[in-house]
Amino acid sequence: MFVIKEKKFLSPTVAQFTIVAPFIAPKRKPGNFVMLRVHPKGERIPITLVDSNPTDGTITLIVQGIGKTTKELLLKNSGDSIPDVVGPLGNPTPILQNKRVVCIGGGVGTAELLPITRALYESGCMITSIIGGRTKELVILEEEMKACSRELVVTTDDGSYGKKGVVTDPLRELLMNGTSIDAVYAIGPLPMMKAVADVTRPYEIKTYVSLNTIMVDGTGMCGGCRVTVGGEVKFACVDGPEFDGHKVDFDELLMRNRSYVVSERVALERFEHGKGTCKLEAIQ
Amino acid sequence: MNTLKPSERMKIPRNRAIEQSPEERIRNFEEVSKGFDEERALIEASRCLECKNPVCIEGCPVNVDVISFIRLITEKKYLEAVQKIRETNYLPAICGRVCPQEEQCEKVCTLGRKYEPVAIGKLERFVADYEMSIGGFVVPTIETKRKEKVAIVGSGPAGLTCAAELAKMGYNVTIFEALHDVGGVLRYGIPEFRLPREILDVEVDRIRQLGVQIYTNFVVGRTATVDDLFDEWGFSAVFLASGAGTPHFMGIPGENLNGVYSANEFLTRVNLMKAYKFPEYDTPIRIGNEVAVIGGGNTAMDAVRTARRLGAEKAYLIYRRSRAEMPARLEEIHHAEEEGVEFILLTNPTRIIGDEQKNVVAIECQRMELGEPDASGRRKPIPIPNSEFVLPVQTVIEAVGQAPNPIIQATTPGLETTKKGTVVSDEQQATKRQGVFAGGDLTRGGATVILAMRDGRKAAEAIHKYLQNSH
């Protein structure tokens, strides 16, 4: 059992958990993730490790409530426990040294970007960070990102905070102004990462994307996470999760991630009913 | 005591196990075979000729004393019988169910030369189940306590057996399991209708009762490396038994369409995650009305029979050779046929076809004929030109083999690996690295439960010797 030491909401739908996991904490590197299960009938889902503290043996996860499992996780509080957490999994992100890089985070992807940005900062990179969300409350970790970036730009789709627009707008501006960029790290929804890769492709700037795929075990056993990169089939769990954004077949992955939309909806609806939002079911 | 004369024993026909009818069982995940009742077991045991030269014992990879345990059954000493088995095989309830006895002990049974062999496997299962039903298990006494710590990587049949043997010798044993539940392939691979989970749980609990500690959610190579196990955790020896968990794909067009699974993923979703109980359990599974499973081994049989139980009206098994070359157990092939699985033999898929939403709608196949024997001794399938045809299916499951997971090899200096990704070990299961032993599918690349158990036993003996000599 993995005890939750601390929980705080970063936005109404995004929470940060500090979890006691003494074996995982000292082994975590930026880019690693864990697989977790919220209860004995639950599914296994991958969540990126945002941070860890080897001294007190804790790890930090940031979770947005989207489907049933993540919403259940958000109901957990400090003192509660999670039955299964396993990791650190996946390859660590390649961290460049003393380069000029742009780090781009979309929505809760910013949580996954933060440890990488910190590592790049510590290895002497000069960083411009761009973080965005659909609306103000989906922009998270602004202060933390600011602390490890030379400059930080915030965008929102609806203009409720920062610049109105999407994260590729400031990136395009940088490139048009002739800023020399050695590499881009982009983490967020698949369409966002695809858009970033499309922007940097003509400039031939190395673009790392972190792929969120469907996984069962997270250790290379199932192949559910397979993705086509440069014409080759890769397993995101053991070959990734970071890949060269210019080579990823995003359209295929978008379709693959829709594999269980029907089941996911069924599970979520049942869950929402079970919470008592549906009066009818509560009476029964 | 068996008072029958040999000539009388030979005349008794082999007993058949009690089974669920095919119509009934394709609607549930309960065990197909209910085994023998006491009456059948007694009659079956009385068939044993008690040969002077018991070839059955030689035929068993772990050399179970077959003659003695069957004699104890005829004397109605069922608990003593199971204890006799457990002297060399700590998991009789599992082996009685999943061992290919027809290839081992029963294959060489003297009675089988002229009549049908004694149903040794079903007898093994009978005494194991009897013991379980009356709670008759007694933890073996551990005579000498030893201080050395041994780490076992993986909780499948090789790991569990090695752990049990070392614990009985008095060692301090810890198993590290990557998944959240114990049993390895017995848990994620073999379906419940062949091995009920209560049986597995009881057998695992008996390993714990020997004092073996089990860490789940622990990926050796990630959570701790083999070096860490020696340097930081203080283990004196390590047995690697992480299995062959990486699925192969055929490499044909359309494999990334929605509705294409590796058998590993399909079976793991159903067996480990209980997707057949969705939405009570959260893990979903896609199953079409028409399902194609590719392959001819036991995993293919498990997948296609699972597909039937999940509601597939048509479940095809596509295999490129003929029935004679199928590596699956006869019993499984027979059960699959009874359950309405359609075998499409001498046929190989060439591509999977999808619709605009990238969902599988059909599979294109090509007919094959058999040529000369290949390296494996089986006749090589050769495509017949212009024999392509299209079969409408919505789910495709590839059961075309698996390789060891590369995580441990990549993070453990000093191990030798083959091109197939298996770890090299010698006769004593020792690897090139001192203190590190390996066995089961990690070294074999995909074999049986009992061979994994034999490796586990041999490794335990070798580790014992190694630890004795290193003082």
mmCIF file with all atom_site columns, N, CA, C and O in Angstrom, chain A residues 27 37 39 41-44 68 84 86-88 219 221-222 224 226 228 252 255-256 259-260 263 270, chain B residues 180 217 222-223 228 245 247 255-256 258 260-262 264-265 269 278-280 282-283 286 357 405:
data_model
loop_
_atom_site.group_PDB
_atom_site.id
_atom_site.type_symbol
_atom_site.label_atom_id
_atom_site.label_alt_id
_atom_site.label_comp_id
_atom_site.label_asym_id
_atom_site.label_entity_id
_atom_site.label_seq_id
_atom_site.pdbx_PDB_ins_code
_atom_site.Cartn_x
_atom_site.Cartn_y
_atom_site.Cartn_z
_atom_site.occupancy
_atom_site.B_iso_or_equiv
_atom_site.pdbx_formal_charge
_atom_site.auth_seq_id
_atom_site.auth_comp_id
_atom_site.auth_asym_id
_atom_site.auth_atom_id
_atom_site.pdbx_PDB_model_num
ATOM 1   N N  . LYS A 1 27  ? 15.107  6.419   -7.320  1.00 0.00 ? 27  LYS A N  1
ATOM 2   C CA . LYS A 1 27  ? 15.421  5.968   -8.675  1.00 0.00 ? 27  LYS A CA 1
ATOM 3   C C  . LYS A 1 27  ? 14.834  6.861   -9.762  1.00 0.00 ? 27  LYS A C  1
ATOM 4   O O  . LYS A 1 27  ? 15.129  6.683   -10.934 1.00 0.00 ? 27  LYS A O  1
ATOM 5   N N  . ARG A 1 37  ? -2.850  1.692   -9.778  1.00 0.00 ? 37  ARG A N  1
ATOM 6   C CA . ARG A 1 37  ? -4.195  1.156   -9.731  1.00 0.00 ? 37  ARG A CA 1
ATOM 7   C C  . ARG A 1 37  ? -4.843  1.724   -8.478  1.00 0.00 ? 37  ARG A C  1
ATOM 8   O O  . ARG A 1 37  ? -4.272  1.656   -7.394  1.00 0.00 ? 37  ARG A O  1
ATOM 9   N N  . HIS A 1 39  ? -7.850  0.965   -7.028  1.00 0.00 ? 39  HIS A N  1
ATOM 10  C CA . HIS A 1 39  ? -8.508  0.005   -6.137  1.00 0.00 ? 39  HIS A CA 1
ATOM 11  C C  . HIS A 1 39  ? -8.412  -1.380  -6.785  1.00 0.00 ? 39  HIS A C  1
ATOM 12  O O  . HIS A 1 39  ? -8.083  -1.497  -7.965  1.00 0.00 ? 39  HIS A O  1
ATOM 13  N N  . LYS A 1 41  ? -10.315 -3.407  -8.143  1.00 0.00 ? 41  LYS A N  1
ATOM 14  C CA . LYS A 1 41  ? -11.027 -3.682  -9.391  1.00 0.00 ? 41  LYS A CA 1
ATOM 15  C C  . LYS A 1 41  ? -10.651 -2.684  -10.478 1.00 0.00 ? 41  LYS A C  1
ATOM 16  O O  . LYS A 1 41  ? -11.257 -2.644  -11.550 1.00 0.00 ? 41  LYS A O  1
ATOM 17  N N  . GLY A 1 42  ? -9.670  -1.854  -10.165 1.00 0.00 ? 42  GLY A N  1
ATOM 18  C CA . GLY A 1 42  ? -9.316  -0.769  -11.073 1.00 0.00 ? 42  GLY A CA 1
ATOM 19  C C  . GLY A 1 42  ? -8.436  -1.199  -12.214 1.00 0.00 ? 42  GLY A C  1
ATOM 20  O O  . GLY A 1 42  ? -7.917  -2.305  -12.250 1.00 0.00 ? 42  GLY A O  1
ATOM 21  N N  . GLU A 1 43  ? -8.288  -0.278  -13.182 1.00 0.00 ? 43  GLU A N  1
ATOM 22  C CA . GLU A 1 43  ? -7.381  -0.527  -14.295 1.00 0.00 ? 43  GLU A CA 1
ATOM 23  C C  . GLU A 1 43  ? -6.010  0.033   -13.928 1.00 0.00 ? 43  GLU A C  1
ATOM 24  O O  . GLU A 1 43  ? -5.870  0.784   -12.970 1.00 0.00 ? 43  GLU A O  1
ATOM 25  N N  . ARG A 1 44  ? -5.008  -0.350  -14.703 1.00 0.00 ? 44  ARG A N  1
ATOM 26  C CA . ARG A 1 44  ? -3.661  0.185   -14.508 1.00 0.00 ? 44  ARG A CA 1
ATOM 27  C C  . ARG A 1 44  ? -3.489  1.356   -15.460 1.00 0.00 ? 44  ARG A C  1
ATOM 28  O O  . ARG A 1 44  ? -3.742  1.210   -16.657 1.00 0.00 ? 44  ARG A O  1
ATOM 29  N N  . LYS A 1 68  ? -12.731 7.771   -15.490 1.00 0.00 ? 68  LYS A N  1
ATOM 30  C CA . LYS A 1 68  ? -13.153 7.226   -14.204 1.00 0.00 ? 68  LYS A CA 1
ATOM 31  C C  . LYS A 1 68  ? -11.982 7.113   -13.224 1.00 0.00 ? 68  LYS A C  1
ATOM 32  O O  . LYS A 1 68  ? -12.060 7.555   -12.085 1.00 0.00 ? 68  LYS A O  1
ATOM 33  N N  . ASP A 1 84  ? -1.596  0.019   -5.542  1.00 0.00 ? 84  ASP A N  1
ATOM 34  C CA . ASP A 1 84  ? -0.482  -0.354  -6.414  1.00 0.00 ? 84  ASP A CA 1
ATOM 35  C C  . ASP A 1 84  ? 0.134   0.846   -7.123  1.00 0.00 ? 84  ASP A C  1
ATOM 36  O O  . ASP A 1 84  ? -0.563  1.586   -7.809  1.00 0.00 ? 84  ASP A O  1
ATOM 37  N N  . VAL A 1 86  ? 3.826   1.292   -9.327  1.00 0.00 ? 86  VAL A N  1
ATOM 38  C CA . VAL A 1 86  ? 5.060   0.621   -9.730  1.00 0.00 ? 86  VAL A CA 1
ATOM 39  C C  . VAL A 1 86  ? 5.876   1.494   -10.674 1.00 0.00 ? 86  VAL A C  1
ATOM 40  O O  . VAL A 1 86  ? 5.347   2.169   -11.550 1.00 0.00 ? 86  VAL A O  1
ATOM 41  N N  . GLY A 1 87  ? 7.185   1.508   -10.434 1.00 0.00 ? 87  GLY A N  1
ATOM 42  C CA . GLY A 1 87  ? 8.062   2.325   -11.269 1.00 0.00 ? 87  GLY A CA 1
ATOM 43  C C  . GLY A 1 87  ? 9.448   2.399   -10.672 1.00 0.00 ? 87  GLY A C  1
ATOM 44  O O  . GLY A 1 87  ? 9.759   1.634   -9.763  1.00 0.00 ? 87  GLY A O  1
ATOM 45  N N  . PRO A 1 88  ? 10.275  3.312   -11.105 1.00 0.00 ? 88  PRO A N  1
ATOM 46  C CA . PRO A 1 88  ? 10.013  4.231   -12.216 1.00 0.00 ? 88  PRO A CA 1
ATOM 47  C C  . PRO A 1 88  ? 10.156  3.514   -13.550 1.00 0.00 ? 88  PRO A C  1
ATOM 48  O O  . PRO A 1 88  ? 11.101  2.744   -13.727 1.00 0.00 ? 88  PRO A O  1
ATOM 49  N N  . THR A 1 219 ? 5.484   -2.299  -18.875 1.00 0.00 ? 219 THR A N  1
ATOM 50  C CA . THR A 1 219 ? 6.848   -2.840  -18.840 1.00 0.00 ? 219 THR A CA 1
ATOM 51  C C  . THR A 1 219 ? 7.216   -3.585  -20.121 1.00 0.00 ? 219 THR A C  1
ATOM 52  O O  . THR A 1 219 ? 8.178   -4.352  -20.138 1.00 0.00 ? 219 THR A O  1
ATOM 53  N N  . MET A 1 221 ? 5.112   -5.706  -21.884 1.00 0.00 ? 221 MET A N  1
ATOM 54  C CA . MET A 1 221 ? 4.466   -7.014  -21.994 1.00 0.00 ? 221 MET A CA 1
ATOM 55  C C  . MET A 1 221 ? 3.289   -7.079  -22.950 1.00 0.00 ? 221 MET A C  1
ATOM 56  O O  . MET A 1 221 ? 2.988   -8.129  -23.491 1.00 0.00 ? 221 MET A O  1
ATOM 57  N N  . CYS A 1 222 ? 2.546   -5.977  -23.078 1.00 0.00 ? 222 CYS A N  1
ATOM 58  C CA . CYS A 1 222 ? 1.276   -6.103  -23.798 1.00 0.00 ? 222 CYS A CA 1
ATOM 59  C C  . CYS A 1 222 ? 1.353   -5.592  -25.221 1.00 0.00 ? 222 CYS A C  1
ATOM 60  O O  . CYS A 1 222 ? 0.713   -6.132  -26.116 1.00 0.00 ? 222 CYS A O  1
ATOM 61  N N  . GLY A 1 224 ? 0.153   -2.830  -26.149 1.00 0.00 ? 224 GLY A N  1
ATOM 62  C CA . GLY A 1 224 ? -0.990  -1.947  -26.375 1.00 0.00 ? 224 GLY A CA 1
ATOM 63  C C  . GLY A 1 224 ? -0.555  -0.525  -26.694 1.00 0.00 ? 224 GLY A C  1
ATOM 64  O O  . GLY A 1 224 ? -1.280  0.233   -27.331 1.00 0.00 ? 224 GLY A O  1
ATOM 65  N N  . ARG A 1 226 ? 1.744   0.453   -28.673 1.00 0.00 ? 226 ARG A N  1
ATOM 66  C CA . ARG A 1 226 ? 2.607   0.561   -29.849 1.00 0.00 ? 226 ARG A CA 1
ATOM 67  C C  . ARG A 1 226 ? 2.260   1.774   -30.698 1.00 0.00 ? 226 ARG A C  1
ATOM 68  O O  . ARG A 1 226 ? 1.112   2.182   -30.820 1.00 0.00 ? 226 ARG A O  1
ATOM 69  N N  . THR A 1 228 ? 3.911   4.101   -34.249 1.00 0.00 ? 228 THR A N  1
ATOM 70  C CA . THR A 1 228 ? 4.828   4.055   -35.381 1.00 0.00 ? 228 THR A CA 1
ATOM 71  C C  . THR A 1 228 ? 5.707   5.301   -35.365 1.00 0.00 ? 228 THR A C  1
ATOM 72  O O  . THR A 1 228 ? 5.204   6.419   -35.361 1.00 0.00 ? 228 THR A O  1
ATOM 73  N N  . GLU A 1 252 ? -2.160  8.064   -36.468 1.00 0.00 ? 252 GLU A N  1
ATOM 74  C CA . GLU A 1 252 ? -2.414  6.680   -36.064 1.00 0.00 ? 252 GLU A CA 1
ATOM 75  C C  . GLU A 1 252 ? -2.625  6.598   -34.552 1.00 0.00 ? 252 GLU A C  1
ATOM 76  O O  . GLU A 1 252 ? -3.552  5.952   -34.070 1.00 0.00 ? 252 GLU A O  1
ATOM 77  N N  . MET A 1 255 ? -5.978  7.783   -33.329 1.00 0.00 ? 255 MET A N  1
ATOM 78  C CA . MET A 1 255 ? -7.020  6.777   -33.532 1.00 0.00 ? 255 MET A CA 1
ATOM 79  C C  . MET A 1 255 ? -6.882  5.644   -32.517 1.00 0.00 ? 255 MET A C  1
ATOM 80  O O  . MET A 1 255 ? -7.865  5.163   -31.971 1.00 0.00 ? 255 MET A O  1
ATOM 81  N N  . ARG A 1 256 ? -5.651  5.221   -32.265 1.00 0.00 ? 256 ARG A N  1
ATOM 82  C CA . ARG A 1 256 ? -5.443  4.128   -31.298 1.00 0.00 ? 256 ARG A CA 1
ATOM 83  C C  . ARG A 1 256 ? -5.935  4.519   -29.899 1.00 0.00 ? 256 ARG A C  1
ATOM 84  O O  . ARG A 1 256 ? -6.503  3.706   -29.186 1.00 0.00 ? 256 ARG A O  1
ATOM 85  N N  . SER A 1 259 ? -9.509  3.817   -28.967 1.00 0.00 ? 259 SER A N  1
ATOM 86  C CA . SER A 1 259 ? -9.902  2.413   -29.015 1.00 0.00 ? 259 SER A CA 1
ATOM 87  C C  . SER A 1 259 ? -11.030 2.060   -28.056 1.00 0.00 ? 259 SER A C  1
ATOM 88  O O  . SER A 1 259 ? -11.862 1.226   -28.336 1.00 0.00 ? 259 SER A O  1
ATOM 89  N N  . TYR A 1 260 ? -11.027 2.679   -26.904 1.00 0.00 ? 260 TYR A N  1
ATOM 90  C CA . TYR A 1 260 ? -11.976 2.279   -25.854 1.00 0.00 ? 260 TYR A CA 1
ATOM 91  C C  . TYR A 1 260 ? -12.943 3.397   -25.482 1.00 0.00 ? 260 TYR A C  1
ATOM 92  O O  . TYR A 1 260 ? -13.464 3.401   -24.374 1.00 0.00 ? 260 TYR A O  1
ATOM 93  N N  . SER A 1 263 ? -16.278 2.109   -24.008 1.00 0.00 ? 263 SER A N  1
ATOM 94  C CA . SER A 1 263 ? -16.122 1.540   -22.663 1.00 0.00 ? 263 SER A CA 1
ATOM 95  C C  . SER A 1 263 ? -15.794 2.625   -21.641 1.00 0.00 ? 263 SER A C  1
ATOM 96  O O  . SER A 1 263 ? -16.290 2.609   -20.515 1.00 0.00 ? 263 SER A O  1
ATOM 97  N N  . ARG A 1 270 ? -21.255 5.174   -15.175 1.00 0.00 ? 270 ARG A N  1
ATOM 98  C CA . ARG A 1 270 ? -21.579 4.324   -14.027 1.00 0.00 ? 270 ARG A CA 1
ATOM 99  C C  . ARG A 1 270 ? -21.017 4.935   -12.742 1.00 0.00 ? 270 ARG A C  1
ATOM 100 O O  . ARG A 1 270 ? -21.645 4.929   -11.703 1.00 0.00 ? 270 ARG A O  1
ATOM 101 N N  . HIS B 2 180 ? 1.067   -6.400  -10.110 1.00 0.00 ? 180 HIS B N  1
ATOM 102 C CA . HIS B 2 180 ? 0.496   -6.171  -8.784  1.00 0.00 ? 180 HIS B CA 1
ATOM 103 C C  . HIS B 2 180 ? 0.021   -7.466  -8.133  1.00 0.00 ? 180 HIS B C  1
ATOM 104 O O  . HIS B 2 180 ? -0.426  -7.464  -6.996  1.00 0.00 ? 180 HIS B O  1
ATOM 105 N N  . ASN B 2 217 ? 4.675   -5.206  -7.439  1.00 0.00 ? 217 ASN B N  1
ATOM 106 C CA . ASN B 2 217 ? 4.933   -3.836  -7.903  1.00 0.00 ? 217 ASN B CA 1
ATOM 107 C C  . ASN B 2 217 ? 6.412   -3.482  -7.847  1.00 0.00 ? 217 ASN B C  1
ATOM 108 O O  . ASN B 2 217 ? 6.787   -2.368  -7.483  1.00 0.00 ? 217 ASN B O  1
ATOM 109 N N  . ARG B 2 222 ? 14.460  -1.673  -12.802 1.00 0.00 ? 222 ARG B N  1
ATOM 110 C CA . ARG B 2 222 ? 13.928  -0.307  -12.700 1.00 0.00 ? 222 ARG B CA 1
ATOM 111 C C  . ARG B 2 222 ? 13.842  0.132   -11.224 1.00 0.00 ? 222 ARG B C  1
ATOM 112 O O  . ARG B 2 222 ? 14.495  1.078   -10.822 1.00 0.00 ? 222 ARG B O  1
ATOM 113 N N  . THR B 2 223 ? 13.031  -0.580  -10.445 1.00 0.00 ? 223 THR B N  1
ATOM 114 C CA . THR B 2 223 ? 12.869  -0.213  -9.032  1.00 0.00 ? 223 THR B CA 1
ATOM 115 C C  . THR B 2 223 ? 14.180  -0.471  -8.281  1.00 0.00 ? 223 THR B C  1
ATOM 116 O O  . THR B 2 223 ? 14.546  0.277   -7.374  1.00 0.00 ? 223 THR B O  1
ATOM 117 N N  . ASP B 2 228 ? 22.016  -3.544  -7.388  1.00 0.00 ? 228 ASP B N  1
ATOM 118 C CA . ASP B 2 228 ? 21.452  -3.034  -6.121  1.00 0.00 ? 228 ASP B CA 1
ATOM 119 C C  . ASP B 2 228 ? 21.088  -4.189  -5.182  1.00 0.00 ? 228 ASP B C  1
ATOM 120 O O  . ASP B 2 228 ? 21.270  -4.090  -3.966  1.00 0.00 ? 228 ASP B O  1
ATOM 121 N N  . GLY B 2 245 ? 8.037   -12.240 -21.693 1.00 0.00 ? 245 GLY B N  1
ATOM 122 C CA . GLY B 2 245 ? 6.820   -11.433 -21.666 1.00 0.00 ? 245 GLY B CA 1
ATOM 123 C C  . GLY B 2 245 ? 6.670   -10.446 -22.798 1.00 0.00 ? 245 GLY B C  1
ATOM 124 O O  . GLY B 2 245 ? 5.693   -9.708  -22.854 1.00 0.00 ? 245 GLY B O  1
ATOM 125 N N  . PRO B 2 247 ? 5.746   -9.609  -26.456 1.00 0.00 ? 247 PRO B N  1
ATOM 126 C CA . PRO B 2 247 ? 5.075   -10.297 -27.566 1.00 0.00 ? 247 PRO B CA 1
ATOM 127 C C  . PRO B 2 247 ? 5.710   -10.013 -28.919 1.00 0.00 ? 247 PRO B C  1
ATOM 128 O O  . PRO B 2 247 ? 6.194   -8.914  -29.174 1.00 0.00 ? 247 PRO B O  1
ATOM 129 N N  . GLU B 2 255 ? -1.384  -3.882  -38.591 1.00 0.00 ? 255 GLU B N  1
ATOM 130 C CA . GLU B 2 255 ? -1.302  -4.410  -37.229 1.00 0.00 ? 255 GLU B CA 1
ATOM 131 C C  . GLU B 2 255 ? -1.607  -3.384  -36.143 1.00 0.00 ? 255 GLU B C  1
ATOM 132 O O  . GLU B 2 255 ? -1.899  -3.759  -35.012 1.00 0.00 ? 255 GLU B O  1
ATOM 133 N N  . ASN B 2 256 ? -1.506  -2.102  -36.493 1.00 0.00 ? 256 ASN B N  1
ATOM 134 C CA . ASN B 2 256 ? -1.781  -1.090  -35.473 1.00 0.00 ? 256 ASN B CA 1
ATOM 135 C C  . ASN B 2 256 ? -3.219  -0.597  -35.514 1.00 0.00 ? 256 ASN B C  1
ATOM 136 O O  . ASN B 2 256 ? -3.563  0.374   -34.845 1.00 0.00 ? 256 ASN B O  1
ATOM 137 N N  . ASN B 2 258 ? -7.214  -0.516  -34.658 1.00 0.00 ? 258 ASN B N  1
ATOM 138 C CA . ASN B 2 258 ? -7.914  -0.793  -33.408 1.00 0.00 ? 258 ASN B CA 1
ATOM 139 C C  . ASN B 2 258 ? -8.635  -2.127  -33.514 1.00 0.00 ? 258 ASN B C  1
ATOM 140 O O  . ASN B 2 258 ? -9.388  -2.358  -34.453 1.00 0.00 ? 258 ASN B O  1
ATOM 141 N N  . VAL B 2 260 ? -6.656  -4.970  -32.956 1.00 0.00 ? 260 VAL B N  1
ATOM 142 C CA . VAL B 2 260 ? -5.569  -5.949  -33.089 1.00 0.00 ? 260 VAL B CA 1
ATOM 143 C C  . VAL B 2 260 ? -4.843  -6.032  -31.747 1.00 0.00 ? 260 VAL B C  1
ATOM 144 O O  . VAL B 2 260 ? -4.406  -5.009  -31.214 1.00 0.00 ? 260 VAL B O  1
ATOM 145 N N  . TYR B 2 261 ? -4.754  -7.233  -31.224 1.00 0.00 ? 261 TYR B N  1
ATOM 146 C CA . TYR B 2 261 ? -4.086  -7.443  -29.940 1.00 0.00 ? 261 TYR B CA 1
ATOM 147 C C  . TYR B 2 261 ? -2.938  -8.440  -30.081 1.00 0.00 ? 261 TYR B C  1
ATOM 148 O O  . TYR B 2 261 ? -3.009  -9.364  -30.894 1.00 0.00 ? 261 TYR B O  1
ATOM 149 N N  . SER B 2 262 ? -1.940  -8.288  -29.230 1.00 0.00 ? 262 SER B N  1
ATOM 150 C CA . SER B 2 262 ? -1.043  -9.419  -28.982 1.00 0.00 ? 262 SER B CA 1
ATOM 151 C C  . SER B 2 262 ? -1.832  -10.345 -28.051 1.00 0.00 ? 262 SER B C  1
ATOM 152 O O  . SER B 2 262 ? -2.674  -9.875  -27.279 1.00 0.00 ? 262 SER B O  1
ATOM 153 N N  . ASN B 2 264 ? -0.717  -11.688 -25.531 1.00 0.00 ? 264 ASN B N  1
ATOM 154 C CA . ASN B 2 264 ? -0.328  -11.227 -24.193 1.00 0.00 ? 264 ASN B CA 1
ATOM 155 C C  . ASN B 2 264 ? -1.270  -10.152 -23.668 1.00 0.00 ? 264 ASN B C  1
ATOM 156 O O  . ASN B 2 264 ? -1.726  -10.209 -22.536 1.00 0.00 ? 264 ASN B O  1
ATOM 157 N N  . GLU B 2 265 ? -1.518  -9.142  -24.506 1.00 0.00 ? 265 GLU B N  1
ATOM 158 C CA . GLU B 2 265 ? -2.396  -8.056  -24.053 1.00 0.00 ? 265 GLU B CA 1
ATOM 159 C C  . GLU B 2 265 ? -3.823  -8.575  -23.841 1.00 0.00 ? 265 GLU B C  1
ATOM 160 O O  . GLU B 2 265 ? -4.453  -8.289  -22.826 1.00 0.00 ? 265 GLU B O  1
ATOM 161 N N  . ARG B 2 269 ? -5.493  -8.587  -20.159 1.00 0.00 ? 269 ARG B N  1
ATOM 162 C CA . ARG B 2 269 ? -6.715  -7.826  -19.866 1.00 0.00 ? 269 ARG B CA 1
ATOM 163 C C  . ARG B 2 269 ? -7.779  -8.728  -19.239 1.00 0.00 ? 269 ARG B C  1
ATOM 164 O O  . ARG B 2 269 ? -8.446  -8.350  -18.278 1.00 0.00 ? 269 ARG B O  1
ATOM 165 N N  . PHE B 2 278 ? -16.034 -6.489  -17.008 1.00 0.00 ? 278 PHE B N  1
ATOM 166 C CA . PHE B 2 278 ? -16.308 -5.068  -17.225 1.00 0.00 ? 278 PHE B CA 1
ATOM 167 C C  . PHE B 2 278 ? -17.819 -4.886  -17.339 1.00 0.00 ? 278 PHE B C  1
ATOM 168 O O  . PHE B 2 278 ? -18.467 -5.703  -17.997 1.00 0.00 ? 278 PHE B O  1
ATOM 169 N N  . PRO B 2 279 ? -18.441 -3.865  -16.757 1.00 0.00 ? 279 PRO B N  1
ATOM 170 C CA . PRO B 2 279 ? -17.831 -2.717  -16.070 1.00 0.00 ? 279 PRO B CA 1
ATOM 171 C C  . PRO B 2 279 ? -17.673 -2.874  -14.547 1.00 0.00 ? 279 PRO B C  1
ATOM 172 O O  . PRO B 2 279 ? -17.309 -1.908  -13.909 1.00 0.00 ? 279 PRO B O  1
ATOM 173 N N  . GLU B 2 280 ? -17.941 -4.072  -13.999 1.00 0.00 ? 280 GLU B N  1
ATOM 174 C CA . GLU B 2 280 ? -17.669 -4.234  -12.566 1.00 0.00 ? 280 GLU B CA 1
ATOM 175 C C  . GLU B 2 280 ? -16.176 -3.981  -12.310 1.00 0.00 ? 280 GLU B C  1
ATOM 176 O O  . GLU B 2 280 ? -15.794 -3.305  -11.351 1.00 0.00 ? 280 GLU B O  1
ATOM 177 N N  . ASP B 2 282 ? -12.690 -2.300  -14.071 1.00 0.00 ? 282 ASP B N  1
ATOM 178 C CA . ASP B 2 282 ? -12.561 -1.126  -14.946 1.00 0.00 ? 282 ASP B CA 1
ATOM 179 C C  . ASP B 2 282 ? -11.896 -1.379  -16.291 1.00 0.00 ? 282 ASP B C  1
ATOM 180 O O  . ASP B 2 282 ? -12.027 -0.571  -17.201 1.00 0.00 ? 282 ASP B O  1
ATOM 181 N N  . THR B 2 283 ? -11.120 -2.451  -16.415 1.00 0.00 ? 283 THR B N  1
ATOM 182 C CA . THR B 2 283 ? -10.351 -2.646  -17.646 1.00 0.00 ? 283 THR B CA 1
ATOM 183 C C  . THR B 2 283 ? -11.251 -3.175  -18.766 1.00 0.00 ? 283 THR B C  1
ATOM 184 O O  . THR B 2 283 ? -11.888 -4.213  -18.605 1.00 0.00 ? 283 THR B O  1
ATOM 185 N N  . ARG B 2 286 ? -12.081 -5.202  -26.257 1.00 0.00 ? 286 ARG B N  1
ATOM 186 C CA . ARG B 2 286 ? -12.896 -5.146  -27.481 1.00 0.00 ? 286 ARG B CA 1
ATOM 187 C C  . ARG B 2 286 ? -13.038 -6.552  -28.015 1.00 0.00 ? 286 ARG B C  1
ATOM 188 O O  . ARG B 2 286 ? -12.049 -7.251  -28.208 1.00 0.00 ? 286 ARG B O  1
ATOM 189 N N  . GLN B 2 357 ? -12.357 4.644   -39.592 1.00 0.00 ? 357 GLN B N  1
ATOM 190 C CA . GLN B 2 357 ? -12.046 4.953   -38.188 1.00 0.00 ? 357 GLN B CA 1
ATOM 191 C C  . GLN B 2 357 ? -10.893 4.091   -37.662 1.00 0.00 ? 357 GLN B C  1
ATOM 192 O O  . GLN B 2 357 ? -10.632 4.054   -36.465 1.00 0.00 ? 357 GLN B O  1
ATOM 193 N N  . ASN B 2 405 ? 11.582  -10.193 -21.753 1.00 0.00 ? 405 ASN B N  1
ATOM 194 C CA . ASN B 2 405 ? 11.598  -8.755  -21.574 1.00 0.00 ? 405 ASN B CA 1
ATOM 195 C C  . ASN B 2 405 ? 13.061  -8.305  -21.437 1.00 0.00 ? 405 ASN B C  1
ATOM 196 O O  . ASN B 2 405 ? 13.817  -8.906  -20.674 1.00 0.00 ? 405 ASN B O  1
#
